[in-house]
Every structure is written in C-alpha cells, then in structure tokens.
Coordinates of C-alpha atoms in Angstrom, one line a residue:
M1 CA 56.9 -15.0 208.2
E2 CA 58.7 -12.0 207.3
S3 CA 59.8 -9.3 210.2
V4 CA 62.6 -6.6 210.5
F5 CA 63.2 -8.2 213.4
I6 CA 64.4 -11.3 211.8
P7 CA 68.3 -10.5 210.6
R8 CA 68.0 -12.5 206.9
H9 CA 64.8 -10.4 206.5
K10 CA 65.8 -7.3 207.5
L11 CA 69.0 -8.0 205.5
Q12 CA 66.8 -8.4 202.1
V13 CA 65.4 -4.9 203.0
L14 CA 68.6 -3.3 203.3
Q15 CA 69.7 -4.9 200.1
R16 CA 66.4 -3.5 198.4
F17 CA 67.0 -0.1 200.2
S18 CA 70.3 -0.3 198.1
R19 CA 68.6 -0.6 194.8
L20 CA 66.8 2.3 194.9
H21 CA 68.1 5.7 193.6
P22 CA 66.6 9.3 193.7
G23 CA 65.2 8.5 189.8
S24 CA 63.8 5.5 190.9
Q25 CA 60.4 5.7 189.3
R26 CA 56.9 4.8 190.9
L27 CA 54.3 2.3 189.8
W28 CA 51.9 3.8 191.4
G29 CA 50.7 6.5 193.9
T30 CA 52.1 10.0 193.9
M31 CA 55.4 9.9 196.1
E32 CA 58.8 10.7 194.9
V33 CA 61.9 8.2 196.1
P34 CA 62.6 11.1 198.9
E35 CA 59.0 11.2 199.8
M36 CA 58.6 7.2 200.3
L37 CA 61.5 7.2 202.7
W38 CA 60.4 9.9 205.0
H39 CA 56.8 8.4 205.1
L40 CA 58.6 4.7 206.1
R41 CA 60.5 7.1 208.5
C42 CA 57.5 8.5 210.1
Q43 CA 55.9 4.8 210.8
L44 CA 59.1 3.8 212.9
E45 CA 59.3 7.4 214.7
L46 CA 55.8 6.8 215.4
A47 CA 56.5 3.4 217.0
L48 CA 59.3 5.1 218.9
G49 CA 57.1 7.9 220.7
L50 CA 59.1 10.2 218.5
R51 CA 56.2 11.6 216.3
E52 CA 53.3 13.3 217.7
R53 CA 50.8 11.0 218.5
I54 CA 48.2 10.3 215.3
T55 CA 44.9 10.2 216.6
D56 CA 43.9 6.7 217.4
V57 CA 40.9 5.7 215.3
E58 CA 38.1 3.4 216.4
S59 CA 38.7 0.4 214.1
M60 CA 37.9 -3.5 214.2
L61 CA 41.4 -4.1 212.7
R62 CA 41.9 -3.8 216.6
L63 CA 40.5 -7.3 216.9
P64 CA 42.9 -10.3 217.0
P65 CA 41.5 -12.0 213.9
L66 CA 41.6 -9.0 211.7
R67 CA 44.5 -7.6 212.7
W68 CA 46.2 -10.7 211.9
L69 CA 44.5 -10.8 208.3
S70 CA 45.8 -7.8 207.5
L71 CA 49.2 -8.0 208.6
Y72 CA 49.8 -11.9 207.8
V73 CA 47.4 -12.7 204.8
V74 CA 45.2 -9.7 203.2
P75 CA 47.6 -7.9 200.6
W76 CA 48.0 -4.1 200.8
P77 CA 45.8 -2.7 197.8
K78 CA 47.6 0.1 196.1
G79 CA 46.7 3.2 197.1
S80 CA 45.7 2.1 200.9
P81 CA 44.9 5.4 202.5
T82 CA 47.3 6.7 205.6
A83 CA 47.1 9.2 208.4
P84 CA 47.0 12.4 207.4
E85 CA 50.1 12.9 209.6
M86 CA 52.2 10.6 207.3
N87 CA 50.8 11.6 204.1
I88 CA 53.3 13.4 202.3
R89 CA 50.4 15.6 200.5
K90 CA 48.8 16.5 203.6
A91 CA 51.3 17.3 206.2
H92 CA 53.8 19.3 203.9
P93 CA 57.2 18.2 205.8
E94 CA 60.4 19.5 204.6
V95 CA 61.8 16.2 203.1
Q96 CA 65.5 15.8 202.6
S97 CA 67.4 14.5 199.9
F98 CA 67.3 10.8 199.0
E99 CA 70.6 10.3 200.8
T100 CA 69.6 11.8 203.9
E101 CA 66.3 10.1 204.0
L102 CA 67.6 6.9 203.3
R103 CA 70.1 7.4 206.3
L104 CA 67.8 8.5 208.6
L105 CA 65.1 5.9 207.6
E106 CA 67.8 3.0 208.5
Q107 CA 68.8 5.1 211.6
R108 CA 65.1 4.8 212.6
L109 CA 65.2 0.9 211.5
Q110 CA 67.9 0.3 214.0
E111 CA 66.6 2.3 217.1
V112 CA 63.2 0.3 216.8
E113 CA 65.3 -3.3 216.8
A114 CA 67.2 -1.7 220.0
A115 CA 64.2 -0.6 221.7
P116 CA 62.5 -2.4 224.5
A117 CA 59.2 -1.9 223.2
L118 CA 57.4 -0.1 221.3
G119 CA 53.9 2.3 221.6
P120 CA 50.7 1.4 220.5
H121 CA 49.4 1.8 216.6
P122 CA 46.3 4.1 216.0
L123 CA 44.6 1.6 213.9
F124 CA 45.7 -1.4 215.5
G125 CA 46.0 -0.5 219.1
A126 CA 48.8 -1.9 221.4
M127 CA 50.7 -4.2 219.6
S128 CA 54.0 -6.7 220.9
K129 CA 57.2 -5.9 219.3
K130 CA 56.7 -9.0 217.6
L131 CA 53.7 -7.7 215.4
W132 CA 55.2 -4.3 215.2
G133 CA 58.1 -6.1 213.4
R134 CA 55.7 -7.7 211.0
L135 CA 54.0 -4.5 210.3
I136 CA 56.8 -2.3 209.7
W137 CA 58.2 -5.1 207.1
K138 CA 54.5 -5.2 205.2
H139 CA 55.0 -1.6 205.6
I140 CA 58.3 -1.1 203.9
D141 CA 57.5 -3.9 201.2
H142 CA 54.6 -2.6 199.9
H143 CA 56.4 0.6 199.0
L144 CA 59.6 -0.9 197.6
R145 CA 57.3 -2.9 195.6
Q146 CA 55.9 0.7 194.6
F147 CA 59.2 1.4 193.4
G148 CA 59.9 -1.8 191.7
V149 CA 62.4 -3.3 194.0

C-alpha cells in the first residue's frame, strides 16, 4: 500500500507535484492550486505539532477496523468535509505564491519523514508513523486527483 514513507511512493508524489502549475484547473471543489498546497501543508504541520491542535472529535474512525477501511479500502468522496482550521474558506489564511507553498509543503514532507513520531489525529486518534504515512499519501493523492495529476 502506498505511503509517503516508502521512497518510490514519495518520488511519485514529488513527480506529480512537478506537473502542477499556478493555473492548473481543478476538477471539483473550490480551492486554487496554492490553496490546496497550503491545505496539504496544514496536515503535515498538525502531525508535527506545529499547528494549533484541532479540536478532537468523537469519531467512529478511531476504531481500528473503521480507521483501516478509511485509510486502505474506501475511496474518499469528492467534497469530503475538513476541519474548519484546515478549510481555506473558513480559516482565511495568508496563502503564499504557488512556488512558495510548494516549497513549504515539500519542506514539511521532509520534516515529517525525519520525525521520530507524529502526534494524534483529530479524527483517527493516536496513530503509528506507518498509519500517518498512509494517511498523508491518501490525502495528497486525493487533492492531486482534484487537479488531474
């Protein structure tokens, strides 16, 4: 299964990033490319403990069988809800240029890979680094598909 911690899968993600450009058109949703890159960076900063903790929610996804299904089996639907703190329309962050957001995202990806452990997830709860690697890959893949790459 794909994970950003498996070198060939990480390389594939980086190659897909290289096919993005500031004018890449989304196939669904409302985010522009720099906003999507900011959104992906938020997840990595959350895992690293660099972003203010999103309020944990009581979620059935904390149960190992449901978490496994969500991460490994069930495709994420287009327009899946996200935490307000990671929702570009609700958080109103200062989004940088495409080039800066891409560089910051790739930098955070390196930091996540080097981290000995990662924090809990607001929906999935405490997770191993292996599960985080899968979640991050699936999240990135979901949004790269949103932009056709």
